[in-house]
XYZ file of C-alpha atoms in Angstrom:
180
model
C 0.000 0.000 0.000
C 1.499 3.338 -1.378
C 0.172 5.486 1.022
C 2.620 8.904 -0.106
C 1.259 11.819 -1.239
C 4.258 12.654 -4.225
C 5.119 9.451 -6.113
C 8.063 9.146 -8.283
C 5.840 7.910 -10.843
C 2.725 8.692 -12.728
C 2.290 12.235 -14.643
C 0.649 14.031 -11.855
C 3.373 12.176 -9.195
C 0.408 12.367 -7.025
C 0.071 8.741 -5.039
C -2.784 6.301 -5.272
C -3.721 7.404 -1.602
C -4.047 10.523 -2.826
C -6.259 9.452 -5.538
C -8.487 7.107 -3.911
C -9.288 10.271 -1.267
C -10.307 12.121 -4.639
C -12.728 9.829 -5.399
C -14.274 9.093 -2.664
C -14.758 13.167 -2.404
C -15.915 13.081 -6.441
C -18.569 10.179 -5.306
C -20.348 12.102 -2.206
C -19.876 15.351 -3.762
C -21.688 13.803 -6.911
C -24.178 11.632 -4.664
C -24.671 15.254 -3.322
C -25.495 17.270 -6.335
C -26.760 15.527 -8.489
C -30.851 15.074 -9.240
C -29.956 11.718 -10.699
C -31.462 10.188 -7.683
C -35.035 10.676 -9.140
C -33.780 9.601 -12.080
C -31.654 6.602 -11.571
C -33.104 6.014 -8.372
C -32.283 3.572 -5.271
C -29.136 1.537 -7.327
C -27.403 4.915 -8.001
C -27.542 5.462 -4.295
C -26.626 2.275 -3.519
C -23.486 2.531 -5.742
C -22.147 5.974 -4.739
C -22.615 4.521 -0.943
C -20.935 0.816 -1.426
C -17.942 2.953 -3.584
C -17.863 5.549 -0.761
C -17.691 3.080 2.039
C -14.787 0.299 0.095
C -12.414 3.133 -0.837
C -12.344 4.594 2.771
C -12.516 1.035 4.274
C -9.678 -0.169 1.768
C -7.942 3.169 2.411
C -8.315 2.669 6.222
C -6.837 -0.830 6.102
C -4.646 -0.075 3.648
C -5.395 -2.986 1.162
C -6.744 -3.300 -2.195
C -5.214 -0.357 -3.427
C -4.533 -1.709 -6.714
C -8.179 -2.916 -7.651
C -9.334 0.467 -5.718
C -7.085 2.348 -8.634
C -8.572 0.007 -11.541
C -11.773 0.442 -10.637
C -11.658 3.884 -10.211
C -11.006 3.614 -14.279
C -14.411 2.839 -14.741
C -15.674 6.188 -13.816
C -13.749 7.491 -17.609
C -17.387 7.098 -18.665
C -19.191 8.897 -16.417
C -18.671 12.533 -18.452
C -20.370 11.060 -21.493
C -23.642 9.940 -19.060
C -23.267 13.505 -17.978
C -22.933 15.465 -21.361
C -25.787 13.225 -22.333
C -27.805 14.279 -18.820
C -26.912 17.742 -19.926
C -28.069 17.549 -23.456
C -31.108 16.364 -22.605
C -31.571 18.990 -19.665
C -31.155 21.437 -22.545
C -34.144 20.511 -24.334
C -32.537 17.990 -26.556
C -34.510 14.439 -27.133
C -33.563 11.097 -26.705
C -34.243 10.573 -30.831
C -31.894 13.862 -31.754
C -28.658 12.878 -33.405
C -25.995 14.670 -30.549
C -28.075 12.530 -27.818
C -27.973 9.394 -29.971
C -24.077 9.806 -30.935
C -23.389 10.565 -27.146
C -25.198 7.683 -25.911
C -23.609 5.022 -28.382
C -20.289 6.420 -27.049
C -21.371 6.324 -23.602
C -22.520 2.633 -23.964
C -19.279 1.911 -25.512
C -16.957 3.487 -23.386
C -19.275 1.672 -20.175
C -18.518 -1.600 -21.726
C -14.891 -1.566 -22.431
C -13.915 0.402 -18.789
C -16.358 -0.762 -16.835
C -18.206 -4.301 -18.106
C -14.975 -6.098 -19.752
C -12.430 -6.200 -16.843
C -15.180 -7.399 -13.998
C -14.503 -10.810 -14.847
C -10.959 -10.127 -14.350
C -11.173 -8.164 -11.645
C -13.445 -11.137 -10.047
C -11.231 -14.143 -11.320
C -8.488 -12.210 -9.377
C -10.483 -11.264 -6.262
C -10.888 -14.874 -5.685
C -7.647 -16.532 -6.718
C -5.190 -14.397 -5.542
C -6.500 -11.294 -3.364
C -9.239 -12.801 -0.687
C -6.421 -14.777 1.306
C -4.152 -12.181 1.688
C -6.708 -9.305 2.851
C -7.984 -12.072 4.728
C -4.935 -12.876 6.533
C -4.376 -8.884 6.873
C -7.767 -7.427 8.266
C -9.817 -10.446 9.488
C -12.372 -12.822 7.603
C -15.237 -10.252 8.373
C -13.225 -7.585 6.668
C -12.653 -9.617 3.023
C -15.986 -11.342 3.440
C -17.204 -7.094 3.772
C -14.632 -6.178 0.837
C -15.893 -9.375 -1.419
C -20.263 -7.774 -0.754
C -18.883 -4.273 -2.072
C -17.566 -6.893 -5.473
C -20.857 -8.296 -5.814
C -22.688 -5.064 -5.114
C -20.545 -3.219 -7.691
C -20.676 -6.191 -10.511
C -24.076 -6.646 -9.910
C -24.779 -3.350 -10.830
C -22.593 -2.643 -13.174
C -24.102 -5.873 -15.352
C -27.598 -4.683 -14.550
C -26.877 -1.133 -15.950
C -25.073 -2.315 -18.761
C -27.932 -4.951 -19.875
C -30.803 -2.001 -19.536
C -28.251 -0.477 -22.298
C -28.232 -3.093 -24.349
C -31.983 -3.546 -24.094
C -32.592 -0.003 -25.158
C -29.609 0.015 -27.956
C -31.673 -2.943 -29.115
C -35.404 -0.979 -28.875
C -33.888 1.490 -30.906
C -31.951 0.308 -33.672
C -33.197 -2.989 -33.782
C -36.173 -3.971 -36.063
C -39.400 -2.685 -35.440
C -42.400 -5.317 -35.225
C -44.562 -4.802 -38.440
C -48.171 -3.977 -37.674
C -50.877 -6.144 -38.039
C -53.439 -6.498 -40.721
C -57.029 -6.006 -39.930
């Protein structure tokens, strides 16, 4: 666990304790202002709190700081589901071509940073990171690290099959009426 605030590494040389404290500030602050709760409701909340509560528990126990930094990747697509937010605040529909281009982006960039490495991240969890964490902060404490996983996969799946569903309403083929 690096816990230094200047690294000799990285562009910013700012360390990965440094950066996990950023993003647990980005997720309440964002939690905080944002009227997404009426929007995307009770697992929105429940993601912003799980996140919240891992980073300052891995941060506390100082473990998992490597996962903690990869998964903090996945939030590179979280402009593009605001731009959209935005665009659509601005009186823009779903069916207009800036929405539709910044959705399909959105859905891709939500796939390849945040869908496409949970398996790894998983297969990993399992075979090489539970015993160690284990052995380091108690059963309780992995066995509390490993519901945060399933919390975050979970949702992440979930959110990334209502995409796909839609995607599919929209450009897939439309059922042809039927004759009276």
């Amino acid at each position: 666990f690096d816990d230094r605030t200047i690294v000799p590494y990285g562009i910013t040389h700012l360390g990965p304790a440094v950066w996990m404290g950023i993003f647990v500030g980005y997720l309440v602050a964002d939690a905080l202002s944002s009227g997404s709760f009426r929007v995307l409701g009770f697992p929105f909340a429940v993601h912003h709190f799980a996140a919240s509560l891992c980073w300052t528990f891995s941060a506390y126990f100082r473990v998992m700081q490597p996962v903690g930094c990869l998964l903090q990747f996945n939030e590179l697509s979280t402009p593009l589901m605001n731009v959209r937010k935005y665009l659509l605040f601005a009186g823009y529909r779903t069916s207009d071509f800036e929405v539709t281009v910044c959705s399909l982006a959105f859905f891709a960039a939500f796939g390849l940073v945040r869908v496409a490495p949970l398996p790894f991240v998983v297969r990993d969890w399992i075979s090489r990171d539970f015993g160690p964490v284990r052995n380091e902060i108690g059963t309780g404490g992995a066995v509390l690290i490993s519901a945060f996983f399933a919390v975050n996969v979970l949702l992440q799946f979930g959110w990334f099959a209502i995409m796909c569903r839609k995607l599919a309403e929209k450009f897939g083929t439309k059922p042809k009426a039927k004759a009276e």
